[in-house]
CSV table of C-alpha atoms in Angstrom, one decimal:
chain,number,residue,atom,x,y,z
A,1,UNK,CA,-6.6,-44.7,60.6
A,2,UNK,CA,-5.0,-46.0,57.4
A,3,UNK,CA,-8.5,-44.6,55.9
A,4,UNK,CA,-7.7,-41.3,57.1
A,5,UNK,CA,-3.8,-40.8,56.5
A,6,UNK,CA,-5.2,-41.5,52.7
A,7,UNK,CA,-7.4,-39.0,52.9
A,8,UNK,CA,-4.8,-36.7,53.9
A,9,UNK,CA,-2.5,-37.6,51.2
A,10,UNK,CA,-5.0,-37.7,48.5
A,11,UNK,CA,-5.8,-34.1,49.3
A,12,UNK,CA,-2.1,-33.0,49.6
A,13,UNK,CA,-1.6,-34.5,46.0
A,14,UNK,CA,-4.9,-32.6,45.2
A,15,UNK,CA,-3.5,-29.4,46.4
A,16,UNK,CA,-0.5,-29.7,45.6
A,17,UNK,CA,-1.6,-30.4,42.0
A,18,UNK,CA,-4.0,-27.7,42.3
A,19,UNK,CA,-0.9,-25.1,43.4
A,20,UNK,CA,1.1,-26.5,40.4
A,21,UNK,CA,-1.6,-25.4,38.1
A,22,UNK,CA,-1.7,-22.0,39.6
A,23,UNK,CA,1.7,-21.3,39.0
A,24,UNK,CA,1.7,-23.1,35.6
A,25,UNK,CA,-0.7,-20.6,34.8
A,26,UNK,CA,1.1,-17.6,35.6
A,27,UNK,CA,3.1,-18.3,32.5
A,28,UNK,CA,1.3,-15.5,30.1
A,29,UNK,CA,2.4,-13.9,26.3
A,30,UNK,CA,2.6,-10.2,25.9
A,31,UNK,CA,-0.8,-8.9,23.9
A,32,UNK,CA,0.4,-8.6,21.1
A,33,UNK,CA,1.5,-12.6,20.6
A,34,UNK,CA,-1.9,-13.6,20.3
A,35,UNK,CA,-4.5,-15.5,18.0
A,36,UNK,CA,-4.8,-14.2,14.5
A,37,UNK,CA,-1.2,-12.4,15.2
A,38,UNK,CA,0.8,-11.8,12.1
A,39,UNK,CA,5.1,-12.0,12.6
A,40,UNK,CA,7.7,-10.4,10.9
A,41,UNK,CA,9.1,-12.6,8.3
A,42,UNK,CA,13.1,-12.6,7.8
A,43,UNK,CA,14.4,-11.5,11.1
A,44,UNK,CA,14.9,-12.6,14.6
A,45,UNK,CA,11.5,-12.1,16.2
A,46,UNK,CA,10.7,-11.6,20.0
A,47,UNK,CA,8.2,-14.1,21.6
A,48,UNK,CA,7.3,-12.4,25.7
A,49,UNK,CA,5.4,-12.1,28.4
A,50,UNK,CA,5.5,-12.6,31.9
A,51,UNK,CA,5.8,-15.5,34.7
A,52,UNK,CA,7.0,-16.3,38.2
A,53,UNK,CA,10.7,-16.1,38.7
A,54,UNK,CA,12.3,-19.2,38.0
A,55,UNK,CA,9.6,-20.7,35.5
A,56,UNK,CA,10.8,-22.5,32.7
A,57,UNK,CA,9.3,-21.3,29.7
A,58,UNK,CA,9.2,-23.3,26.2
A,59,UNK,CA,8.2,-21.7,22.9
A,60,UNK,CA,7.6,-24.4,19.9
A,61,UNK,CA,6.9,-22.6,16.6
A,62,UNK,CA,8.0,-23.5,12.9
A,63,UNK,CA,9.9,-26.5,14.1
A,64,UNK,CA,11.6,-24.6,16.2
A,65,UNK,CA,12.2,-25.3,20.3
A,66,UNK,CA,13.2,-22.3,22.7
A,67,UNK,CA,13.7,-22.7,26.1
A,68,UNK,CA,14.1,-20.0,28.7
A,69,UNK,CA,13.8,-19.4,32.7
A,70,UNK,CA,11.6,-16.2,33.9
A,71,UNK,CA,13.5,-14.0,35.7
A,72,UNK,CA,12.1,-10.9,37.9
A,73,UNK,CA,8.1,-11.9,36.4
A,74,UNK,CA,9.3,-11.5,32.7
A,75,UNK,CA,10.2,-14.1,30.0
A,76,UNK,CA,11.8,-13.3,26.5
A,77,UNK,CA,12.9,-16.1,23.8
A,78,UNK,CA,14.3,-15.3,20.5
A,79,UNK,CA,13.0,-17.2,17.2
A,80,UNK,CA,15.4,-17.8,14.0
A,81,UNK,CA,14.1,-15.7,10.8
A,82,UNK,CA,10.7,-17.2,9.7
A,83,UNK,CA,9.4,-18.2,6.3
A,84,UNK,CA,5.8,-16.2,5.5
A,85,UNK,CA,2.8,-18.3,4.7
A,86,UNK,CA,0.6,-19.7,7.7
A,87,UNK,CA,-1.8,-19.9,9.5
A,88,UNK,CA,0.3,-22.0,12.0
A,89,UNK,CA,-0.2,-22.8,16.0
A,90,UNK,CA,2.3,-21.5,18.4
A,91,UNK,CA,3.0,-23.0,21.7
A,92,UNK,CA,4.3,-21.6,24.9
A,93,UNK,CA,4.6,-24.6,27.9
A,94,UNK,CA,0.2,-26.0,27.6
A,95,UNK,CA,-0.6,-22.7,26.1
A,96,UNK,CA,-1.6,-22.8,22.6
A,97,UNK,CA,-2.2,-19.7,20.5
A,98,UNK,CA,-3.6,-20.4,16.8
A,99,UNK,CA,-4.2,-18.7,13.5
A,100,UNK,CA,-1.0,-17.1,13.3
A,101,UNK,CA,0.3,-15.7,10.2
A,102,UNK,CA,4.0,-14.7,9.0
A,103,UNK,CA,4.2,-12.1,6.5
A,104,UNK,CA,5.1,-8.0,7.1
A,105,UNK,CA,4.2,-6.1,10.0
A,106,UNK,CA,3.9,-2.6,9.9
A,107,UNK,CA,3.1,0.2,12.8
A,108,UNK,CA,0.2,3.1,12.2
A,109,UNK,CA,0.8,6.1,13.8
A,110,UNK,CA,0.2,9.9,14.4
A,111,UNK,CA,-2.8,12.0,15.0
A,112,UNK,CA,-6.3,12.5,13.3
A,113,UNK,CA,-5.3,11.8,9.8
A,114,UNK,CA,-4.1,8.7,10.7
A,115,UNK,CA,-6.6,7.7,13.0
A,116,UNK,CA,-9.3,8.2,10.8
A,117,UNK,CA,-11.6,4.9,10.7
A,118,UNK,CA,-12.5,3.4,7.8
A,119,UNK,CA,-16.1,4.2,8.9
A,120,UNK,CA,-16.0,7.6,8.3
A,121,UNK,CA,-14.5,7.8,4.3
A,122,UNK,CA,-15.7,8.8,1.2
A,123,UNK,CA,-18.2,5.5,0.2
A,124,UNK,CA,-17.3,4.1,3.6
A,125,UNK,CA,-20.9,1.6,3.5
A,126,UNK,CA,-19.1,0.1,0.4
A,127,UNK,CA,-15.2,0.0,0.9
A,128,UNK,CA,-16.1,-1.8,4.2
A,129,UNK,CA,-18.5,-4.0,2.9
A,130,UNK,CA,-15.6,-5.4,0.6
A,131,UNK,CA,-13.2,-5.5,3.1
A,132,UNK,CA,-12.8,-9.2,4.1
A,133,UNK,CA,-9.4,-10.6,3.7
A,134,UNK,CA,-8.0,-13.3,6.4
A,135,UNK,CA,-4.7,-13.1,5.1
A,136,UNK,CA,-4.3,-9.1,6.2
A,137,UNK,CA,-4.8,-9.0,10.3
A,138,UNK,CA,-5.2,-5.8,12.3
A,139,UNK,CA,-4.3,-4.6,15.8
A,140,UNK,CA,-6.0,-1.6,17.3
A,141,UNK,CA,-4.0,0.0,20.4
A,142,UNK,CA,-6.6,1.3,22.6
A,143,UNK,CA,-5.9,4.9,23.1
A,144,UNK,CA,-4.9,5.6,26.7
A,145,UNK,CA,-2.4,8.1,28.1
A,146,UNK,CA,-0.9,5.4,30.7
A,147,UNK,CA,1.3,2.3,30.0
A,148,UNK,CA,-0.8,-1.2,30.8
A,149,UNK,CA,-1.1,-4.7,29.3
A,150,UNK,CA,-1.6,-4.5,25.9
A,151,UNK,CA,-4.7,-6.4,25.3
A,152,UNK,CA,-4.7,-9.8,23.2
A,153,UNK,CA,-6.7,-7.9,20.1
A,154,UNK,CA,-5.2,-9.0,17.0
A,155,UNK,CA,-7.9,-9.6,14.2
A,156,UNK,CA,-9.0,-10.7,10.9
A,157,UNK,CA,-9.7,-8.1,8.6
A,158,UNK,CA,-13.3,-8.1,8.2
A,159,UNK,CA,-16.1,-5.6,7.6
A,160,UNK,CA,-16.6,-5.7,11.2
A,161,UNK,CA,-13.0,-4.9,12.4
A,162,UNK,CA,-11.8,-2.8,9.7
A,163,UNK,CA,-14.9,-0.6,10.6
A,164,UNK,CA,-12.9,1.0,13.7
A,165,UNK,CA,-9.4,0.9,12.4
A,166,UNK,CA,-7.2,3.6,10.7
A,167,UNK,CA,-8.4,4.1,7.1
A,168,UNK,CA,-4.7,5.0,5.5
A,169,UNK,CA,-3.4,1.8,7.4
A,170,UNK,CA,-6.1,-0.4,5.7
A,171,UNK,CA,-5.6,0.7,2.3
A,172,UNK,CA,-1.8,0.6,3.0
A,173,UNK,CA,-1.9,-2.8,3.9
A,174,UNK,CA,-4.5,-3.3,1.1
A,175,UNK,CA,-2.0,-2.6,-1.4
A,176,UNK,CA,1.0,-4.6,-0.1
A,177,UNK,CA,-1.1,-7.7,-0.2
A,178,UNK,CA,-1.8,-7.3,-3.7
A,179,UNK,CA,1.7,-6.3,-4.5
A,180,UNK,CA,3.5,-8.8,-2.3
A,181,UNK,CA,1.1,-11.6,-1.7
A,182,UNK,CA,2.3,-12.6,1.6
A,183,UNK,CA,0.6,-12.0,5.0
A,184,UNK,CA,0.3,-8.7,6.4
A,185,UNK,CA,-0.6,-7.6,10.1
A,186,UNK,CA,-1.1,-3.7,10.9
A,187,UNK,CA,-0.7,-1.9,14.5
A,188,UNK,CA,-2.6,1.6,14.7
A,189,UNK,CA,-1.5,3.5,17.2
A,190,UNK,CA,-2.9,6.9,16.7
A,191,UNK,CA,-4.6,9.5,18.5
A,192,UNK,CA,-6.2,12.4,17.1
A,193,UNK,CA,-4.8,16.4,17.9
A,194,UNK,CA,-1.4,15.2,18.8
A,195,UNK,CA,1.9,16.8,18.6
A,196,UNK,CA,4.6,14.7,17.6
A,197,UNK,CA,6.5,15.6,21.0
A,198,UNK,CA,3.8,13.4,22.8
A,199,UNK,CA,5.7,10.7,20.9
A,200,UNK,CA,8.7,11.5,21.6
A,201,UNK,CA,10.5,10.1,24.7
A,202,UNK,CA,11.2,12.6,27.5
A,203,UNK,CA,14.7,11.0,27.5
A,204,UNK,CA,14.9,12.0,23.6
A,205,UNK,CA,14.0,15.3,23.9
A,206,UNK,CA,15.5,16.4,26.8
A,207,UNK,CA,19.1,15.4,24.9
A,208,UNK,CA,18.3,17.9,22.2
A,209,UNK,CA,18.8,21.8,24.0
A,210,UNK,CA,16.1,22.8,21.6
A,211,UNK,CA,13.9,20.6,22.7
A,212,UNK,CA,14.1,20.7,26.6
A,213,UNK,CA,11.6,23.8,26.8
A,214,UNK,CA,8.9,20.4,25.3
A,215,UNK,CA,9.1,18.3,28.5
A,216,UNK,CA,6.4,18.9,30.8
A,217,UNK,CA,4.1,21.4,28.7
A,218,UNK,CA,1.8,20.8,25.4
A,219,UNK,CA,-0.9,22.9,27.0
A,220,UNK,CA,-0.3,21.8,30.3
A,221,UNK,CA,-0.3,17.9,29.9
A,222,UNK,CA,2.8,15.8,30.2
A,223,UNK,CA,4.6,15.4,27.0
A,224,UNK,CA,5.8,11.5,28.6
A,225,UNK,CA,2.6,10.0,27.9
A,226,UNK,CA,1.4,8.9,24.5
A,227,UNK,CA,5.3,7.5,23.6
A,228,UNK,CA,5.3,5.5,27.4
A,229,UNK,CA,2.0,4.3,27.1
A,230,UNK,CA,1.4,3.4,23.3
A,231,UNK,CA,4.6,2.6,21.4
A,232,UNK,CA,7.0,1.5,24.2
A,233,UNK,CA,5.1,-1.3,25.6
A,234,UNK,CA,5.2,-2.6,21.8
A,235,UNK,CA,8.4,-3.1,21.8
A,236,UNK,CA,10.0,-5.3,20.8
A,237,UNK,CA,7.7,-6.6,18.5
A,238,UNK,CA,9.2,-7.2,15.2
A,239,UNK,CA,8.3,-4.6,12.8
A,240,UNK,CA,9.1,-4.1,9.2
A,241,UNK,CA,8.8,-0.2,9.5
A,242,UNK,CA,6.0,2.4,9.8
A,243,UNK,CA,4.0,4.8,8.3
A,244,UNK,CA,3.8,8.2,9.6
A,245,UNK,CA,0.4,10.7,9.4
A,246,UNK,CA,1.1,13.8,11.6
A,247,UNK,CA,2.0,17.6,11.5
A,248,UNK,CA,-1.4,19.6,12.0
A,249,UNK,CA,-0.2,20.2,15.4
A,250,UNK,CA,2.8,21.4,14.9
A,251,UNK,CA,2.1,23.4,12.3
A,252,UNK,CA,3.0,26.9,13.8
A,253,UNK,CA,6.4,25.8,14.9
A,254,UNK,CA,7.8,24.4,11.6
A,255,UNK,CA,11.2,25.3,12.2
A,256,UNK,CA,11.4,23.3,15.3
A,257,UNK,CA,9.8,20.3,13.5
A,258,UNK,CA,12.9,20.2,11.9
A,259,UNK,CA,14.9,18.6,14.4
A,260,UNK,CA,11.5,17.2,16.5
A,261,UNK,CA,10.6,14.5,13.6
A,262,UNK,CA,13.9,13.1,13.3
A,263,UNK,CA,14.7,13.3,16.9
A,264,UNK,CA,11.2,11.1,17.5
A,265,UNK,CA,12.5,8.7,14.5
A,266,UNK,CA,15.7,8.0,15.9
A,267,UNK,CA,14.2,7.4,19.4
A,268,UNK,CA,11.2,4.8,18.0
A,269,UNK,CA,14.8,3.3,15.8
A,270,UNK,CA,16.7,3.2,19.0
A,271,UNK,CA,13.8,1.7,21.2
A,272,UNK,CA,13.5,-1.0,19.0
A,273,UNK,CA,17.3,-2.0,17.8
A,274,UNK,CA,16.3,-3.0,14.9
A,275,UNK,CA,18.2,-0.7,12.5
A,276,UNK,CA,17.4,2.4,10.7
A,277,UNK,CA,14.2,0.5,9.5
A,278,UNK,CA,11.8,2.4,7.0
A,279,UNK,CA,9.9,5.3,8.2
A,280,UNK,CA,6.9,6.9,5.6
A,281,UNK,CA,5.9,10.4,6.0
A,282,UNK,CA,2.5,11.6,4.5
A,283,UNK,CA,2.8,15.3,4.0
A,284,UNK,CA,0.0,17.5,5.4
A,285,UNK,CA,-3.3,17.7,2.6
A,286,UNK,CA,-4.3,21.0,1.8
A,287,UNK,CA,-6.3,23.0,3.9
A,288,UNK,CA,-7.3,26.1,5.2
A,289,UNK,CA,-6.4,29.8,4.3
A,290,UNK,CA,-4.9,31.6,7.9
A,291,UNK,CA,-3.6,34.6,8.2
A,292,UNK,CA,-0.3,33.7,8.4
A,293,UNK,CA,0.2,31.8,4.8
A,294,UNK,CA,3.6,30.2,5.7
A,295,UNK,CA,2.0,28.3,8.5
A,296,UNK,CA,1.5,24.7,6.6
A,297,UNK,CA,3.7,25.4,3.5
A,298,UNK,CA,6.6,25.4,6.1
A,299,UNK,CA,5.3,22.3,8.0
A,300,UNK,CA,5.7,20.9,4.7
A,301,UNK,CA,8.9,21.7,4.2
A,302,UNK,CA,10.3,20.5,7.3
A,303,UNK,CA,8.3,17.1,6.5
A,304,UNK,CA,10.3,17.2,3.2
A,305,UNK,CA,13.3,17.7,5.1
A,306,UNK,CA,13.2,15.0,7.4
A,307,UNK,CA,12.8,12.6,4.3
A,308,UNK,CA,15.5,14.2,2.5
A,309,UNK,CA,18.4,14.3,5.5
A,310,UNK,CA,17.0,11.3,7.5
A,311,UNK,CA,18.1,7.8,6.0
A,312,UNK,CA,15.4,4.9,5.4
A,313,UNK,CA,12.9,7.5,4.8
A,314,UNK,CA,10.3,9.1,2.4
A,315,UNK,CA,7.4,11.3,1.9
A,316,UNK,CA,3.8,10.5,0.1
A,317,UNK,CA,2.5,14.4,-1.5
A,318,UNK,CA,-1.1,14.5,-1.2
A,319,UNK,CA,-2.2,17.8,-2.9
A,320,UNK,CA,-4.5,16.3,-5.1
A,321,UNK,CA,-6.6,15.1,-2.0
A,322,UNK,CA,-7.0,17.8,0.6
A,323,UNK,CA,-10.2,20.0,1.5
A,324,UNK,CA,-9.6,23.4,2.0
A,325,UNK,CA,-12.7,23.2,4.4
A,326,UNK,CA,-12.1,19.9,6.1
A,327,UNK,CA,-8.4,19.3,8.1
A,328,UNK,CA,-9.6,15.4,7.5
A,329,UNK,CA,-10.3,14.9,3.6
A,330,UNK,CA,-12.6,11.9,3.3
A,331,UNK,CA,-10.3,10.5,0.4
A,332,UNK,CA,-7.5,8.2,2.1
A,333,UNK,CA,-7.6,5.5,-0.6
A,334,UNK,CA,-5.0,7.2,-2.4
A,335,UNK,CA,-3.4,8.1,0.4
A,336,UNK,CA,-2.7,4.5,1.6
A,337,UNK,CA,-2.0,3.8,-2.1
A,338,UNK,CA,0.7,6.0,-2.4
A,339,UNK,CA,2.3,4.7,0.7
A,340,UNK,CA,2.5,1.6,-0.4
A,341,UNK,CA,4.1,2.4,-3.5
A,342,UNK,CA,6.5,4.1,-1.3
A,343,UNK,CA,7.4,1.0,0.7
A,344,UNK,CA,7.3,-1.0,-2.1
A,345,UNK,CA,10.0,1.3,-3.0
A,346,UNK,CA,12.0,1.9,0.0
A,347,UNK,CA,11.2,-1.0,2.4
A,348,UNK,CA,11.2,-3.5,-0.7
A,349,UNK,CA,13.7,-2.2,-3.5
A,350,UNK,CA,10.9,-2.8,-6.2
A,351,UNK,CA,12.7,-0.5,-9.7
A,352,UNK,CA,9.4,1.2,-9.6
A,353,UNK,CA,8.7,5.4,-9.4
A,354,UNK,CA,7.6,5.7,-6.4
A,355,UNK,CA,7.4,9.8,-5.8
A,356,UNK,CA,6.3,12.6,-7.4
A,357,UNK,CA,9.0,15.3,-8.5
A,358,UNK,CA,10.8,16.4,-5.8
A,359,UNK,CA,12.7,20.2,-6.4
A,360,UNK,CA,16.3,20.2,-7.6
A,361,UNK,CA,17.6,23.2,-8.8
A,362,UNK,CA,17.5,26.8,-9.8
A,363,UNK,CA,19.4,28.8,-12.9
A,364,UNK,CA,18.6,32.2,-14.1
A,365,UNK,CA,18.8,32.9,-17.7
A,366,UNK,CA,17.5,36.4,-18.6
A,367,UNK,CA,14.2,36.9,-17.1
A,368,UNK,CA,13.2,33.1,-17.1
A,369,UNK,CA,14.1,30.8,-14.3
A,370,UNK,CA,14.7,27.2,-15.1
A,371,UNK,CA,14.3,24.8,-12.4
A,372,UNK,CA,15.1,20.5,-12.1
A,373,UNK,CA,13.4,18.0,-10.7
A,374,UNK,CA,14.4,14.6,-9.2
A,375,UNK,CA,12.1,12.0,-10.5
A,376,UNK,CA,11.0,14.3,-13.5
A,377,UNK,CA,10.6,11.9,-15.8
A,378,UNK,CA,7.2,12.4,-18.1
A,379,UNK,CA,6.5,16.1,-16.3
A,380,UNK,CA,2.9,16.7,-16.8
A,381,UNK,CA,0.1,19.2,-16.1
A,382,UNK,CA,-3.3,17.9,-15.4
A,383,UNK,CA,-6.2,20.3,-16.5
A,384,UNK,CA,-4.5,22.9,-18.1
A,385,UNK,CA,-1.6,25.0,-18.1
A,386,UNK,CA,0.7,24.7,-15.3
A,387,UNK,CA,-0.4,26.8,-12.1
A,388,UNK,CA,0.8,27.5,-8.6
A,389,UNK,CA,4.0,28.8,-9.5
A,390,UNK,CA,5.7,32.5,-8.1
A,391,UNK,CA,7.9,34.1,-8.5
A,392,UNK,CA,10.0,37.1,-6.6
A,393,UNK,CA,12.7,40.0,-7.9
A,394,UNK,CA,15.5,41.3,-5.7
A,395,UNK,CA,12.3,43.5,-3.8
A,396,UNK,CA,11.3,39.3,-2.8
A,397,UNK,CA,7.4,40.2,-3.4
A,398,UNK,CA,6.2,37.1,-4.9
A,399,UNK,CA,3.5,37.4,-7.8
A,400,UNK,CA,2.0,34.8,-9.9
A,401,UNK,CA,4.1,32.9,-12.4
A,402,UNK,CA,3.8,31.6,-16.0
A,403,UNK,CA,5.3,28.4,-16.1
A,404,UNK,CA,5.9,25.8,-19.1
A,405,UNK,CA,7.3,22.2,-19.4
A,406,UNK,CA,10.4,22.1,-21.5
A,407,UNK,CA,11.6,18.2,-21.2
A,408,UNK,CA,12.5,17.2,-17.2
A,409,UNK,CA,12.2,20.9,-16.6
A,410,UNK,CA,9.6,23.7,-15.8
A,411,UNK,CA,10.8,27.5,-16.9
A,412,UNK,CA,9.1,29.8,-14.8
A,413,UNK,CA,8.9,33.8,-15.9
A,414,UNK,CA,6.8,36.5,-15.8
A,415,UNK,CA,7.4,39.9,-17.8
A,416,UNK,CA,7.7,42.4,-14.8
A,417,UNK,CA,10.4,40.5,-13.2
A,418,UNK,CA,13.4,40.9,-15.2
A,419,UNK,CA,15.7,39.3,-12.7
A,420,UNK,CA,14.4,36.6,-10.7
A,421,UNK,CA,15.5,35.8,-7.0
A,422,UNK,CA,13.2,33.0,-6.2
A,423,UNK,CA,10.4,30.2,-6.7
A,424,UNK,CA,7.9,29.3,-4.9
A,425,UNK,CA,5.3,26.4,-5.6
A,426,UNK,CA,2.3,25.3,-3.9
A,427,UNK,CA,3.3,28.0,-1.0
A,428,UNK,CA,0.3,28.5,0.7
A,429,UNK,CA,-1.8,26.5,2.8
A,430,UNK,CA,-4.3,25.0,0.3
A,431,UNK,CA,-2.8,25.0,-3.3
A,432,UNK,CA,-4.3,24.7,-5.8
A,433,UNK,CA,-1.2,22.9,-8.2
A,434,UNK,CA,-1.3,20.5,-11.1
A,435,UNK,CA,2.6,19.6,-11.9
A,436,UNK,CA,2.8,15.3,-12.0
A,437,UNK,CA,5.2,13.0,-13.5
A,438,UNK,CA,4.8,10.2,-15.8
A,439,UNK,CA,3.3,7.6,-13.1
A,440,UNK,CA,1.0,10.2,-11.8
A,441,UNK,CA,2.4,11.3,-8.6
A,442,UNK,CA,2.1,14.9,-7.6
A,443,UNK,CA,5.4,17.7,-6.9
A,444,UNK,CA,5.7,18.2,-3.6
A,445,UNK,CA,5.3,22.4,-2.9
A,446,UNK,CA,8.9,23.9,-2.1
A,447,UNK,CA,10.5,27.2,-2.2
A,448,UNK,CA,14.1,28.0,-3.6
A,449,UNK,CA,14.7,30.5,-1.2
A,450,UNK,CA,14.7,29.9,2.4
């Protein structure tokens, strides 16, 4: 008997112990706070995931103890601002998740451009050979039109995950570890032949009345998804900005990028709260010669715009490395290069020149037209004479320009035109332009009249 009543009790301490344990384990981090993650240094940063209701749930990091209780299957502490360096272990109740760096997190995003994988550049079997750094991690967001778990995937950077991962991002992130020599962690979320409506909110547009018509169409799919189901569930993952690669397909409605880009910026800002952080634009390569030779000059423009009106944000001019037979130049070295000069720049108040000269100003004197330049200092040509310049009369045809380099200026003229009305440079969909400043960053292409 007392044999028996043992027996019982023994296996209702095993089952209760075993019950425990199952609960216990229910306790689980977002995705994203995984091995070989990488945290924002400097702010408050979000540590998440999900648990039975009522579970008490302790996160130990950096001498620092958080405790909170799960309410309605989700958990959320907050951690103090973090020093960079690592790696470090984090624990969350018996769960331990290692190899954890804290440094500068940035997001990847747009379409093709963007998404481009290392694999596929110019020398790709030798920049990925090279690319082995422990200290720069990478997060690939699987590309899916519906919202679900992010998966625990952050990486080392090695020859074997780089091979997959945007090509712009690595050589982004490349050059902040060299410049800033802390950590640096990278999210690529990017799908290729996307309009920048898909990541967009449907909430965000539907605010903006020019806009509204977007909800529900983008050849018959749902605008809702790529923003619900692959920027969303990152939030709120500390970020320290991102880096933007994205406009070929929007290309033939320039005018309404206008108010699309900004209205997607200030709904990823607003999704987040974390302030008008930094928000890098690449401006569309050269490429193709359509019919209609406004097309990407104006998709330009309104990229230009949006980092002119919009604060916390810039633009990296690429017209040195675009193929007019090839929508995805092979060369996205430079192309990450230049971005991080821009953030190092914008995100990072470095006194450096960090963009090419952007257009000013217009005066007529006579028959010449004399135009200004932010960051103009050491205007240059490279192979020759200036070129891609034109210019119109009061009839508005525009012809071919000559155009010289007189100090911080360029005088554009052209004997038939007596009177100019307007300039245009780089106006067509592939230029062929040469006009740099003194740290070798191209114009951007821009029109006086509008």
């Amino acid at each position: 008997m007392k044999r028996g009543i043992i027996l019982v009790c023994l296996c209702s301490v095993l089952i209760l112990g075993l019950v425990s344990l199952a609960v216990f384990a229910e306790v689980k981090p977002n995705g994203l706070i995984s091995d070989n993650a990488v945290l924002q240094q400097g702010v408050r940063v979000p540590v998440w995931g999900t648990a039975d209701s009522g579970e008490k749930v302790t996160v130990k990091f950096q001498n620092q103890q958080v405790t909170t209780t799960a309410h309605n299957g989700n958990w959320i502490v907050w951690l103090n601002p973090l020093k960079p360096g690592g790696p470090f272990t984090m624990r969350i109740n018996d769960i331990e998740i290692k190899n954890i760096l804290v440094g500068e997190v940035w997001l990847c995003s747009g379409q093709s451009n963007m998404a481009w994988p290392m694999s596929r550049v110019e020398n790709a079997e030798t920049e990925i050979k090279t690319a082995k750094d422990p200290m720069l991690r990478l997060y690939l967001v699987p590309k899916t039109k519906d919202p679900a778990p992010l998966p625990q995937a952050w990486k080392e950077c090695t020859p074997e995950s780089v091979a997959n991962f945007s090509a712009v991002g690595y050589y982004f992130g490349q050059h902040l570890r060299k410049a800033l020599k802390v950590p640096v962690g990278l999210i690529d979320s990017s799908v290729g032949g996307t309009p920048a409506e898909s990541w967009t909110s449907i909430r965000a547009l539907l605010v903006v009345p020019e806009l509204r018509d977007l909800v529900g169409k983008d050849g018959g799919r749902p605008v809702a998804y790529l923003y619900h189901a692959m920027i969303q569930p990152l939030v709120p993952y500390a970020i320290k900005g991102v880096i933007w690669y994205q406009g070929e397909s929007n290309a033939s409605r320039a005018q309404e990028y206008r108010i699309l880009l900004p209205t997607m910026i200030k709904c990823w800002r607003d999704t987040w709260a974390q302030g008008d952080f930094p928000f890098l634009i690449v401006q569309l390569a050269p490429y193709g010669r359509t019919s209609k030779p406004d097309t990407w000059p104006e998709l330009r423009e309104a990229q230009l715009f949006t980092a002119q009106t919009v604060p916390n944000t810039g633009i990296v001019v690429i017209t040195d490395y675009g193929d007019c037979e090839d929508i995805h130049p092979k060369q996205k070295k430079p192309v990450g290069e230049r971005l991080g000069l821009l953030a190092r720049g914008i995100a990072y108040g470095e006194n450096i020149v960090y963009s090419g000269p952007i257009y000013k100003s217009m005066i007529v004197e006579g028959n010449k037209a004399i135009l200004s330049f932010d960051w103009a200092k050491g205007l240059h040509s490279k192979g020759g004479d200036l070129k891609g310049f034109t210019v119109a009369g009061e009839d508005h045809n525009f012809v071919p320009a000559k155009a010289e380099i007189v100090g911080e200026n360029v005088v554009v003229y052209i004997p038939e035109v007596q009177k100019p009305f307007a300039v245009r440079y780089g106006w067509s969909d592939c230029p062929d332009v040469n006009l740099f400043n003194g740290a070798d960053l191209p114009a951007s292409p821009f029109r006086t009249d509008n």
